[in-house]
XYZ file of C-alpha atoms in Angstrom:
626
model
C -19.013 34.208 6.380
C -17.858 30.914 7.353
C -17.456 28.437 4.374
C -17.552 24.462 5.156
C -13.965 23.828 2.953
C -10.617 25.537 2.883
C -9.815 23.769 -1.008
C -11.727 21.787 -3.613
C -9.219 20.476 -5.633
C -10.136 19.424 -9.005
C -8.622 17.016 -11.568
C -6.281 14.437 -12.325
C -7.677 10.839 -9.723
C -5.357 7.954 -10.334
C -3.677 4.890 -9.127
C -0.211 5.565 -8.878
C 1.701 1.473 -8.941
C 5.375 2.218 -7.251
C 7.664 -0.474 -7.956
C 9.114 -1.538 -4.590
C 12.652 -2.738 -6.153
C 14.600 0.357 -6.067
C 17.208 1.054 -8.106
C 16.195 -0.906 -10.974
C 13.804 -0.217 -14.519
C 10.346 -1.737 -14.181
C 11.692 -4.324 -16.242
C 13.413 -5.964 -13.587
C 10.832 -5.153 -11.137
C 8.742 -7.408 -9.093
C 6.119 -6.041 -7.459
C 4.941 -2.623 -6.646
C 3.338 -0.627 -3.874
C -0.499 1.035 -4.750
C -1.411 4.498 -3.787
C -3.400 7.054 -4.923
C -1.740 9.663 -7.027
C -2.735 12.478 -9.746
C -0.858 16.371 -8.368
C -4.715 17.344 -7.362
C -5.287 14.449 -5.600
C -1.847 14.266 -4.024
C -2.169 18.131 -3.084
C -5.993 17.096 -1.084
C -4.212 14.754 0.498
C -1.128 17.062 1.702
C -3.464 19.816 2.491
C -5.837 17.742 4.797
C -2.977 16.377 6.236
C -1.934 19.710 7.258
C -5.239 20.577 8.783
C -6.968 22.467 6.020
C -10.914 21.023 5.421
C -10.409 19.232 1.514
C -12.958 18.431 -1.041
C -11.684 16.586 -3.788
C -14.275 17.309 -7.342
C -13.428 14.204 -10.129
C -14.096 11.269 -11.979
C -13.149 7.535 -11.498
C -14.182 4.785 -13.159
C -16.695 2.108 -12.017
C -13.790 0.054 -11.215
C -12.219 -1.890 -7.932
C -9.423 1.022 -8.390
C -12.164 4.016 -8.027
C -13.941 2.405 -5.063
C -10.056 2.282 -4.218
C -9.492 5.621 -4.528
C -12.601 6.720 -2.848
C -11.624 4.895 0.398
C -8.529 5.666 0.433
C -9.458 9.484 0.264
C -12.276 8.774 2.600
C -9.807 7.907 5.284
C -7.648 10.808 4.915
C -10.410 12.517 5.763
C -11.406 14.181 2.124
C -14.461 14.847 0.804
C -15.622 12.966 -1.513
C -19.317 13.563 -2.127
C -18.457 15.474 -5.671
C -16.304 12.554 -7.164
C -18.714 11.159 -9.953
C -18.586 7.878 -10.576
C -18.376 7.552 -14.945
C -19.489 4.046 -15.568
C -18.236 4.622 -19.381
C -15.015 5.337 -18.390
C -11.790 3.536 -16.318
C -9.681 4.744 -13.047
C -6.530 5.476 -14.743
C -3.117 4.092 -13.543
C 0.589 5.238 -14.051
C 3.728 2.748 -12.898
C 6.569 4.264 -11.674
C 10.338 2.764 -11.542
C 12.642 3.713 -9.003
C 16.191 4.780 -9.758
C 17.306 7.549 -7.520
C 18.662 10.016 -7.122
C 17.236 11.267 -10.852
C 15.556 8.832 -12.717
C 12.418 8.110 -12.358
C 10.461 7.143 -15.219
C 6.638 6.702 -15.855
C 4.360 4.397 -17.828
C 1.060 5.959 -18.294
C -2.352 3.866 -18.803
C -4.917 6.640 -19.305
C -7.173 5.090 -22.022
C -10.549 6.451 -21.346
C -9.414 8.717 -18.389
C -12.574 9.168 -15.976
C -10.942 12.367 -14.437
C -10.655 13.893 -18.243
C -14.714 13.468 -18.470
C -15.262 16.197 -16.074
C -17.155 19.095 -17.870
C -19.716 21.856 -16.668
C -22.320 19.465 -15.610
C -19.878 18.613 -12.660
C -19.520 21.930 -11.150
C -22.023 23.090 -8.156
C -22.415 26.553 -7.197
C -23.080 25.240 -3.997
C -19.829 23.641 -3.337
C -17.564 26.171 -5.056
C -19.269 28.925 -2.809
C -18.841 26.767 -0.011
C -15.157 26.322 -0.251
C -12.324 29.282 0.602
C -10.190 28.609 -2.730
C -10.561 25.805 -5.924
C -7.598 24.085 -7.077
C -7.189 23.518 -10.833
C -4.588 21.338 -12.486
C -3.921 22.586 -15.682
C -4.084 18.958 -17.383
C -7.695 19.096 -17.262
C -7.507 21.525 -19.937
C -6.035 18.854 -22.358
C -9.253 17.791 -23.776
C -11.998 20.825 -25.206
C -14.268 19.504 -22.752
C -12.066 20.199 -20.371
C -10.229 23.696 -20.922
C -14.392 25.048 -21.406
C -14.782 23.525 -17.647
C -12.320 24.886 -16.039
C -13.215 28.175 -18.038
C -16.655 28.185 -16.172
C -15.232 27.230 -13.283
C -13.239 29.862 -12.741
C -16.037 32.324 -13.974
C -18.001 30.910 -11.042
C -15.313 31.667 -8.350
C -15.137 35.274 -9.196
C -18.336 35.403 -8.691
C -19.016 33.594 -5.544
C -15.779 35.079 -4.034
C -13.630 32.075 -4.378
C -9.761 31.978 -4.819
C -8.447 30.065 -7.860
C -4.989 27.883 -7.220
C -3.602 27.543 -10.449
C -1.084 24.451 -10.492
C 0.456 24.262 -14.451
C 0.827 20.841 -14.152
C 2.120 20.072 -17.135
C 2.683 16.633 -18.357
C 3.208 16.656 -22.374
C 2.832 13.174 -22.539
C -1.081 13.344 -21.832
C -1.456 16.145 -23.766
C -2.404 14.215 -27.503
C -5.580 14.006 -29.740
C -7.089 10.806 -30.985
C -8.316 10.096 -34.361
C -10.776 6.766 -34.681
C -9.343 3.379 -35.992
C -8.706 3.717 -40.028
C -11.686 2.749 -41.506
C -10.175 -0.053 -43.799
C -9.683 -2.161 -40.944
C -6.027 -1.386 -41.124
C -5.615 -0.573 -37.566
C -7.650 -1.854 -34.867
C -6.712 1.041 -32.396
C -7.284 4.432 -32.073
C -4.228 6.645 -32.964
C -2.504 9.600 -31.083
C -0.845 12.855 -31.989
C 0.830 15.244 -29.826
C -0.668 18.937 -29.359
C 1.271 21.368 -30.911
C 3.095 23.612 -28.570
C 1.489 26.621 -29.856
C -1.742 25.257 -28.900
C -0.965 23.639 -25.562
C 0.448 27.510 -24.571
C -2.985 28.710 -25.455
C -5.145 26.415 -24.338
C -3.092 26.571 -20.380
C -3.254 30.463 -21.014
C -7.086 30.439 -21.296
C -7.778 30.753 -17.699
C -4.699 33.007 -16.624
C -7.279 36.120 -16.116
C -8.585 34.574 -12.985
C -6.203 33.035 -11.414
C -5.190 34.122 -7.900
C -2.005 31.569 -7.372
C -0.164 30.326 -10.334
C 1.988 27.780 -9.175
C 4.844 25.735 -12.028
C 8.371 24.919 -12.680
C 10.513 26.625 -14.898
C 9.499 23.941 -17.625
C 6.057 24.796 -17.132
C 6.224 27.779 -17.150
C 8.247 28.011 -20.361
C 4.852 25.230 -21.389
C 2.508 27.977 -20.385
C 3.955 30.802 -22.346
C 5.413 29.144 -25.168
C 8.428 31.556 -24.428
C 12.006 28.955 -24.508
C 13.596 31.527 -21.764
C 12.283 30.680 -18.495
C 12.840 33.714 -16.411
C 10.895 35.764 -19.406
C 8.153 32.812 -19.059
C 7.774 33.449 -15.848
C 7.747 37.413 -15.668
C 5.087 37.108 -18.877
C 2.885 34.861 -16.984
C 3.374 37.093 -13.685
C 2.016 40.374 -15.756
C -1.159 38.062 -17.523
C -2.814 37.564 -13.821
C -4.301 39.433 -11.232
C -2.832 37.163 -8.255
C 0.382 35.730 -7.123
C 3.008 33.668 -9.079
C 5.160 30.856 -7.352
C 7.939 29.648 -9.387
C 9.247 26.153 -7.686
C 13.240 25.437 -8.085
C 13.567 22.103 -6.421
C 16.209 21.606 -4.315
C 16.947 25.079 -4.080
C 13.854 26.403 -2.734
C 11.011 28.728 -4.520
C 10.008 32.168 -4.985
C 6.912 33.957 -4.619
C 6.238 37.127 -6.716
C 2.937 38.919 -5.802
C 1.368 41.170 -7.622
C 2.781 44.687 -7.369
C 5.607 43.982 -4.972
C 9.080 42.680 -4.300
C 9.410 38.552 -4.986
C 10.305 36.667 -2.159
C 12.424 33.436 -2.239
C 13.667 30.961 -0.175
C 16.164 28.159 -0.095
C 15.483 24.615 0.254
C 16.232 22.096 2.486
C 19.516 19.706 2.612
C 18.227 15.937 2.535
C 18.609 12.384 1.163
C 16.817 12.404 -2.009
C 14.825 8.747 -2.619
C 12.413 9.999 -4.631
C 11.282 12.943 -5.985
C 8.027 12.105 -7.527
C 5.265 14.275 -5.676
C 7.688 16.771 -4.117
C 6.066 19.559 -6.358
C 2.465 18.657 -5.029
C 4.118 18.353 -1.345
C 5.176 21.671 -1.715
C 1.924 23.053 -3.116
C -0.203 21.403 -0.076
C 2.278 22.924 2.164
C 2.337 25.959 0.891
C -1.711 26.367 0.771
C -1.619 25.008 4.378
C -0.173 28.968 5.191
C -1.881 30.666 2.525
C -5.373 29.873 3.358
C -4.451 30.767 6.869
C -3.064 34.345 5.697
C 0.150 33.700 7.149
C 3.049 35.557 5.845
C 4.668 34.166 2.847
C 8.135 33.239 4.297
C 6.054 31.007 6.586
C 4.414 29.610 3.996
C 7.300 29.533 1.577
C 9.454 27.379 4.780
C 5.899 25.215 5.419
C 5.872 24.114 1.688
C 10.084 23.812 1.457
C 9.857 21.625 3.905
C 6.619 19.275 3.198
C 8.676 19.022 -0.357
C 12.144 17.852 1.469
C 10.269 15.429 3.479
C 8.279 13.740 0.730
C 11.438 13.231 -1.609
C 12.804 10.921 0.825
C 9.830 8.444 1.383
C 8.666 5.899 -1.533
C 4.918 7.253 -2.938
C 3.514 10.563 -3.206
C 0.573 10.167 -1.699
C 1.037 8.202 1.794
C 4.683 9.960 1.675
C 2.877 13.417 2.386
C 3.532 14.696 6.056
C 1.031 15.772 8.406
C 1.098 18.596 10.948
C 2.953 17.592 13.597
C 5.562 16.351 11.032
C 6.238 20.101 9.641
C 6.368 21.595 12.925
C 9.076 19.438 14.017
C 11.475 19.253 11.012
C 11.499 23.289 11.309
C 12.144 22.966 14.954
C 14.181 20.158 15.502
C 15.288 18.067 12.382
C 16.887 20.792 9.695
C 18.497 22.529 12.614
C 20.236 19.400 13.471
C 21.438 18.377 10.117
C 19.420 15.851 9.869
C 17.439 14.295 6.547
C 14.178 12.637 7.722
C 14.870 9.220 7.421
C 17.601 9.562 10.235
C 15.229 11.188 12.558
C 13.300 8.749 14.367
C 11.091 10.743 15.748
C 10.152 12.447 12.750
C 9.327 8.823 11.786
C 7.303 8.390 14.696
C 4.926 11.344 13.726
C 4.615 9.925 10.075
C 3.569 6.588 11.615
C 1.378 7.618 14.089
C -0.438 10.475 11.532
C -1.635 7.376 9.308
C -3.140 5.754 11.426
C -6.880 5.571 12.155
C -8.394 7.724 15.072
C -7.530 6.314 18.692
C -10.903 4.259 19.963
C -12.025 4.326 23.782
C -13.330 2.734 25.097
C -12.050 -0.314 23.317
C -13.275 -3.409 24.785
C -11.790 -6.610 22.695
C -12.995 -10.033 22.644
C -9.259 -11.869 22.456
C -9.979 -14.863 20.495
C -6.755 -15.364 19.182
C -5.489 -18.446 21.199
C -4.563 -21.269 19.283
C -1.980 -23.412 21.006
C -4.867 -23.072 23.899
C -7.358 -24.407 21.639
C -5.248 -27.369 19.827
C -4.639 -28.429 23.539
C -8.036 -28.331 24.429
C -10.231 -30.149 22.142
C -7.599 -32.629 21.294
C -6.275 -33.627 17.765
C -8.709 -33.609 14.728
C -10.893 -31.052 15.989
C -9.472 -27.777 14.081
C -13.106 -27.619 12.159
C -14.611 -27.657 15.428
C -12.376 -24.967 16.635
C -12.929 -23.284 13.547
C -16.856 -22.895 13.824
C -16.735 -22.381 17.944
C -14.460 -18.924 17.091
C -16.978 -17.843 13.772
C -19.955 -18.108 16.284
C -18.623 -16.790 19.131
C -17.682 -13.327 17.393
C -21.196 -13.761 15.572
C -22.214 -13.902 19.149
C -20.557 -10.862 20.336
C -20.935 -8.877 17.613
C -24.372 -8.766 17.338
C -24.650 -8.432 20.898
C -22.750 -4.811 20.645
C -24.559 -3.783 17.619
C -28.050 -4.345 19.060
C -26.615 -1.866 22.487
C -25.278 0.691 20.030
C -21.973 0.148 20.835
C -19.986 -0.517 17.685
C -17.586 2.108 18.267
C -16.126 0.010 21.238
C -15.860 -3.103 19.887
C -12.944 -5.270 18.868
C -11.689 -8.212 17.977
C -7.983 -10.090 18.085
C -8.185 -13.499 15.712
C -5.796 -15.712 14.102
C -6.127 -16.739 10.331
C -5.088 -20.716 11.462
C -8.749 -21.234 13.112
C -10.439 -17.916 12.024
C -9.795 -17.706 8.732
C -13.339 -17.429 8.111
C -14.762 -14.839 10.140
C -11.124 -13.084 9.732
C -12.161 -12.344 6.320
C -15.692 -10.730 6.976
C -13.741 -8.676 10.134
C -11.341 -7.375 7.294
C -14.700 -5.485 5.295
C -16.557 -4.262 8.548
C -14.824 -1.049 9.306
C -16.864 -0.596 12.249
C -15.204 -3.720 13.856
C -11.500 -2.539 15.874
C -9.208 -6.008 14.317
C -5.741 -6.972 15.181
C -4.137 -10.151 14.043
C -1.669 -12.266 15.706
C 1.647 -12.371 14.248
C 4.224 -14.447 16.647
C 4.140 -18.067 16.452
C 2.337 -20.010 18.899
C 3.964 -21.752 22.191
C 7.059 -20.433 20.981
C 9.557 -19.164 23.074
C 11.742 -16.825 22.629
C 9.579 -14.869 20.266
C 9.320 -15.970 16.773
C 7.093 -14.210 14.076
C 5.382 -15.917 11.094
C 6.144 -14.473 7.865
C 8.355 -17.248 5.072
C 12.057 -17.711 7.101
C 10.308 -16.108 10.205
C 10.865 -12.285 8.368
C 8.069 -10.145 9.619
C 8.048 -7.705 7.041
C 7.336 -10.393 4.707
C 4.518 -11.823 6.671
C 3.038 -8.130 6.790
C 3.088 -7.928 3.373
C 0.560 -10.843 2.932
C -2.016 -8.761 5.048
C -4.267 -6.458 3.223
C -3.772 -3.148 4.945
C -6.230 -1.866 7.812
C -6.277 -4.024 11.226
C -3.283 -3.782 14.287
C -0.459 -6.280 14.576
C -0.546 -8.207 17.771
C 2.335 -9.740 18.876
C 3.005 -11.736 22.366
C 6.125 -11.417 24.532
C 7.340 -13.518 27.040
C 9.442 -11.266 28.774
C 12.682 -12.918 30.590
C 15.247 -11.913 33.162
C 17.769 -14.179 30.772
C 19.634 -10.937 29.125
C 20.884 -13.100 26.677
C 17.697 -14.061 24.952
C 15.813 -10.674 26.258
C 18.257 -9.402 23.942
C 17.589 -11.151 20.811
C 13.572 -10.988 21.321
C 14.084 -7.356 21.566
C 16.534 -7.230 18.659
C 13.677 -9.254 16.513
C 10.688 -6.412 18.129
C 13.141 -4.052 16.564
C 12.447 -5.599 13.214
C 8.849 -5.961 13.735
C 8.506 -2.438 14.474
C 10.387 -1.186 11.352
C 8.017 -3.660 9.389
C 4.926 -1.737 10.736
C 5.991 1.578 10.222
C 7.132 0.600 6.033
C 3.613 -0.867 5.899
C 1.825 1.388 7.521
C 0.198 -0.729 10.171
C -0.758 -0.663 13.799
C 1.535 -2.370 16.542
C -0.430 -4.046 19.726
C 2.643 -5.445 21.953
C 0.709 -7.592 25.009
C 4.010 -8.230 27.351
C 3.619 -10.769 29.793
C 6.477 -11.494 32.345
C 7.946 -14.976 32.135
C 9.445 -15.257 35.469
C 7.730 -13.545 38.475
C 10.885 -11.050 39.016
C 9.786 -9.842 35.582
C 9.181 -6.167 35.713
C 6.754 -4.936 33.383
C 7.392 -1.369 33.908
C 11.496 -1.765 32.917
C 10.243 -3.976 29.876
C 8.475 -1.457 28.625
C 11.089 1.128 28.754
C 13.634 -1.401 27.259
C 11.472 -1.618 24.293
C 10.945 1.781 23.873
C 14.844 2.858 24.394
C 15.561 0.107 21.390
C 12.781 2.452 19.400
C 10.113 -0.327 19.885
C 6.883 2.097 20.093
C 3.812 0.340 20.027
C 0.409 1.763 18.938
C -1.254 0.238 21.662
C 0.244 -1.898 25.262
C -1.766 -4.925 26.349
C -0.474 -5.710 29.949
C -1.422 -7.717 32.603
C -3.515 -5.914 35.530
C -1.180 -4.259 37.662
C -0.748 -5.714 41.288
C -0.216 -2.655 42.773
C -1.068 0.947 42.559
C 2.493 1.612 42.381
C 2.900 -0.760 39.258
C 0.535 1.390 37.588
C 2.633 4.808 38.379
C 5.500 3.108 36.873
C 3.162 1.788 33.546
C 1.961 5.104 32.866
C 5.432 6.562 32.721
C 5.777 4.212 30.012
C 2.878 4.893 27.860
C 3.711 8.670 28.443
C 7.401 8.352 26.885
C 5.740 7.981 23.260
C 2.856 11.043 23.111
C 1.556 8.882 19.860
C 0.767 6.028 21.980
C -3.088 5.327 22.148
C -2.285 3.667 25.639
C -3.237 0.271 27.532
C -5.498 -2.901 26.933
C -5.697 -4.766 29.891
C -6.049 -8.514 29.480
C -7.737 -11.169 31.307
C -5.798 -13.340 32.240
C -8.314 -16.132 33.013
C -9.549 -14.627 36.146
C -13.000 -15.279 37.218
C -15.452 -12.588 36.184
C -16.170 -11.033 39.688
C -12.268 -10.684 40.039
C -11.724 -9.299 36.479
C -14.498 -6.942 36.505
C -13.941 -5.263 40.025
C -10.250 -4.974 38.372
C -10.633 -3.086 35.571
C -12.898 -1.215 37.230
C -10.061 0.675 39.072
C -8.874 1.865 35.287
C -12.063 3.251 33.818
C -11.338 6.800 34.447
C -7.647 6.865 33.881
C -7.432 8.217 30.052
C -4.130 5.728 29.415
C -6.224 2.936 29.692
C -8.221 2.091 26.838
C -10.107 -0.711 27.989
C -9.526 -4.469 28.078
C -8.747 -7.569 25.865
C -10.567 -10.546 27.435
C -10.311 -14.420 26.283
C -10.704 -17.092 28.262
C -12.772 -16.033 31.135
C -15.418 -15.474 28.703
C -14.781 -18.539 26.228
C -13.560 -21.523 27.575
C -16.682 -22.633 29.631
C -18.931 -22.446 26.115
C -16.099 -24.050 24.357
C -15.345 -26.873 26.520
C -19.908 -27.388 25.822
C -19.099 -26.674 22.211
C -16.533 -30.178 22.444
C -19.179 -32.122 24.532
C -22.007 -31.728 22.210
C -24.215 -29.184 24.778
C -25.356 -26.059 24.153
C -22.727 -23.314 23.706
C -24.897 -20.414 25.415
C -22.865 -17.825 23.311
C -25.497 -15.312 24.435
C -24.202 -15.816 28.208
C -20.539 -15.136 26.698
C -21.938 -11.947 25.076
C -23.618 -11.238 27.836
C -20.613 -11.315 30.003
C -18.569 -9.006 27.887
C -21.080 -6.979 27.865
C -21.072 -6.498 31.489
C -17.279 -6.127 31.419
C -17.938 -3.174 28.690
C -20.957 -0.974 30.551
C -18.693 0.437 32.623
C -15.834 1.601 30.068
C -18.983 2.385 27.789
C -21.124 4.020 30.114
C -18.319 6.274 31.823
């Protein structure tokens, strides 16, 4: 029988805080990077990542860093109807220094852990019959509470037919029991005291009988036995289960010892190391990516050697995991050539691309974003006036798509210097497509705001979620084609270390412009936007040579056509040509549907924002309707 999940993975739900200075101690650090982290929530996210159907079963807190969590989760496509939120307990947090190749040392803030309060009245028969195999991370045993969960839960699979993962985990700095303050009033706090080893050993041993992976390090699995020789740890804990052991080596690979038959190892993979925080959980979600799908285990063994290699290279544990696409290709194409991920750009390209939220179309865009426009326009001293004509006219549209149903079309490009305000809602309503401006305005050649014109700087003032949207006035002067492409270069590294969206609208400077050869310039200097917004091609041929374009880069969403002022008949009848080509998403439209109501909106008339909805509206029914 079918079952709606491939893994529920259970446990440790943090906030993992990366400092972003590398190769310095947190003392000296600046700022960090926030992710989510915990091995059972890093292995959900590896494992949905490689296509398996995740549910993750926690705690957090009823905190800004569990709603956090949540979303995050949420949009890597996790379930996470079982995460309880405790409102008498706190989203934990760990920060992380930097210091490769080998030291990388944690601070722990896990006062009133929420994951640590899951017990029996968490677990659903419904769920863990529903799922192919349950993930357990072995620090959930380090409270009573705890180990007597996990005891039941396990009790539960074997009945319902469930397979248990069994990942040690084993951490011994959150493995302590607290004794209230001293009642004299000595001490104000509560104090700690490390579990003896004796007991840890028993307590992780509790739920060996039912376990049908066992997955550790040699450290663990000395932790698990309480036997100093590792090799004799690991054959004990081998002969204590019914299932298969895995016993993970690092750099030099793993080996997998099912019951009653030969072991079977394999090597690792030759890389740059940056960072080898979550490797163990990379390897885990690659691993279960070919287990759950019976393949054989030196598949699986080279699936999870090689979601490990990758991750030790990339800053994070969680965002760091690779999807898919990103497997199949380092077996096929980086390893063989030598290569460690970050010198494959392609590889790069997949990672990039795989984080992103699911392609849109139809997309049809209200393009608000004009600023040098409006500052000419209405004249100096009228930026509030600018300010409320943009907030209503999205209002405007907005509600206009929401009353036809058609959300899942709509989008918006608009600047922070006039739309600050409506910029801010657009940045909570998921259901709205965004994407912000980032080059200066009436600027040429390209400049990009961010402080001394860096762009990854300027990114890193946006919250995450919303494209980039950059205009380029594409010249036949090689000279300073060259340095605008040299500075696109930079922009596009920016998006990909931030994780966000790239919407490159070329426009040709000079009528010998081709559009079609500026394209492919950008893309041969590893420019690869998420999304093209181009004029309307003049010709049929123009198109042909376009699409060969967009269909360099298979991660490409594809084309936004823009309006380029034209009168409504004339822009309608042309993007009508384009509805049924699946490279074109759609269109991003400005003036030809603003600058009539604005002009009204200067004079003191009536705006008639519901004729500029209506309007867009007609330009969408087609795209919407198709």
């Amino acid at each position: 029988m079918s079952r709606r999940f491939d893994l529920v993975s259970v446990g440790r739900c943090m906030v993992d805080l990366y400092c972003d200075q590398v190769g310095t101690p947190l003392s000296h650090g600046q700022s960090v990077s926030m992710y989510t982290g915990g091995c059972p929530t890093n292995i959900a996210v590896g494992a949905s990542r490689q296509g398996l159907r995740v549910a993750m079963l926690t705690r957090v807190g009823d905190d800004d860093t569990g709603r956090f969590v949540i979303e995050t989760l949420r949009r890597e496509d996790i379930d996470t109807g079982h995460i309880t939120v405790d409102p008498n307990a706190r989203t934990p947090m760990v920060m992380a220094a930097m210091e490769p190749p080998d030291r990388f040392p944690l601070t722990w803030y896990r006062e009133r852990a929420a994951d640590l309060e899951v017990d029996v009245s968490d677990l659903d028969d419904a769920l863990l019959g529903d799922t192919t195999a349950v993930l357990l991370s072995g620090n959930t045993l380090s409270r009573p509470h705890g180990a007597a969960a996990a005891r039941h839960l396990i009790e539960r699979c074997k009945a319902l037919g469930t397979r248990v993962v069994y990942d040690i985990d084993f951490r011994p700095a959150l493995w302590f029991t607290e004794s209230p303050a001293i009642p004299d009033g000595a001490s104000r706090y509560t104090t700690r005291a490390a579990v003896p080893p004796a007991e840890i050993a028993a307590t992780l041993q509790s739920v060996l009988q039912g376990v049908d992976l066992l997955v550790g390090t040699e450290e663990e699995y000395v932790a698990l036995m309480g036997i100093d020789d590792a090799a004799q740890a690991f054959d004990a804990a081998r002969a204590r289960i019914p299932g298969t052991a895995i016993l993970k080596k690092g750099k030099d690979g793993a080996m997998v010892a099912p019951p009653n038959a030969l072991a079977v190892s394999a090597g690792g993979f030759s890389v740059r190391v940056f960072n080898t925080l979550g490797a163990g959980d990379a390897f885990i979600s690659g691993f279960l990516a070919g287990w759950l799908r019976d393949a054989p285990f030196e598949q699986c063994l080279a699936r999870a050697n090689a979601s490990g290699a990758i991750v030790v290279t990339r800053h994070g544990c969680s965002p760091a995991m690779p999807y898919d696409a990103e497997i199949a290709h380092f077996l096929a194409h980086t390893a063989p050539a030598g290569l460690s991920p970050q010198d494959d750009p392609r590889l790069q390209r997949l990672h990039a691309a795989g984080s992103r939220p699911p392609k849109r179309r139809p997309l049809c865009v209200l393009a608000i974003d004009h600023r040098t426009w409006f500052e000419d326009v209405a004249g100096p001293g009228r930026e509030a006036d600018i300010a409320a004509f943009k907030h209503h006219a999205v209002s405007a549209a907005r509600a206009r798509f929401e009353r036809e149903g058609w959300m899942h079309a709509f989008g918006v490009i608009i600047d922070s210097q006039f739309g600050e305000s409506m910029l801010r809602a657009l940045r909570r309503d998921d259901a709205v497509w965004l994407a912000e401006p980032i080059e200066v305005p009436g600027v040429f050649p390209l400049q990009v705001m961010g402080p001394g014109g860096d762009a990854g700087l300027g990114l890193r003032e946006r919250p995450r979620g919303g494209a980039v949207k950059v205009l380029l006035a594409c010249t036949t002067d090689t000279t300073v084609q060259a340095r605008q492409v040299s500075l696109m270069q930079q922009l596009q590294a920016a998006c990909n270390a931030w994780s966000r969206e790239l919407l490159l609208e070329l426009i040709p400077r000079e009528c010998e412009v081709d559009i079609a050869a500026c394209m492919h310039e950008m893309l041969d200097a590893g420019v690869t936007p998420d999304y093209w917004k181009l004029p309307l091609p003049a010709t049929d041929a123009a198109w042909k040579a376009q699409r060969t374009a967009v269909e360099r880069d298979p991660a490409c969403h594809g084309v936004l056509f823009l309006g380029g002022a034209q009168p409504l008949d004339t822009l309608a009848e042309g993007l009508g040509r384009y509805v049924s080509d699946p490279l074109a998403l759609g269109f991003a439209v400005g003036r030809t549907l603003f600058e009539r109501p604005f002009r009204a909106h200067l004079a003191g008339a009536p705006e008639d924002l519901d004729a500029l909805a209506d309007e867009l509206i007609r330009l969408a029914r087609p795209w919407v309707e198709a």
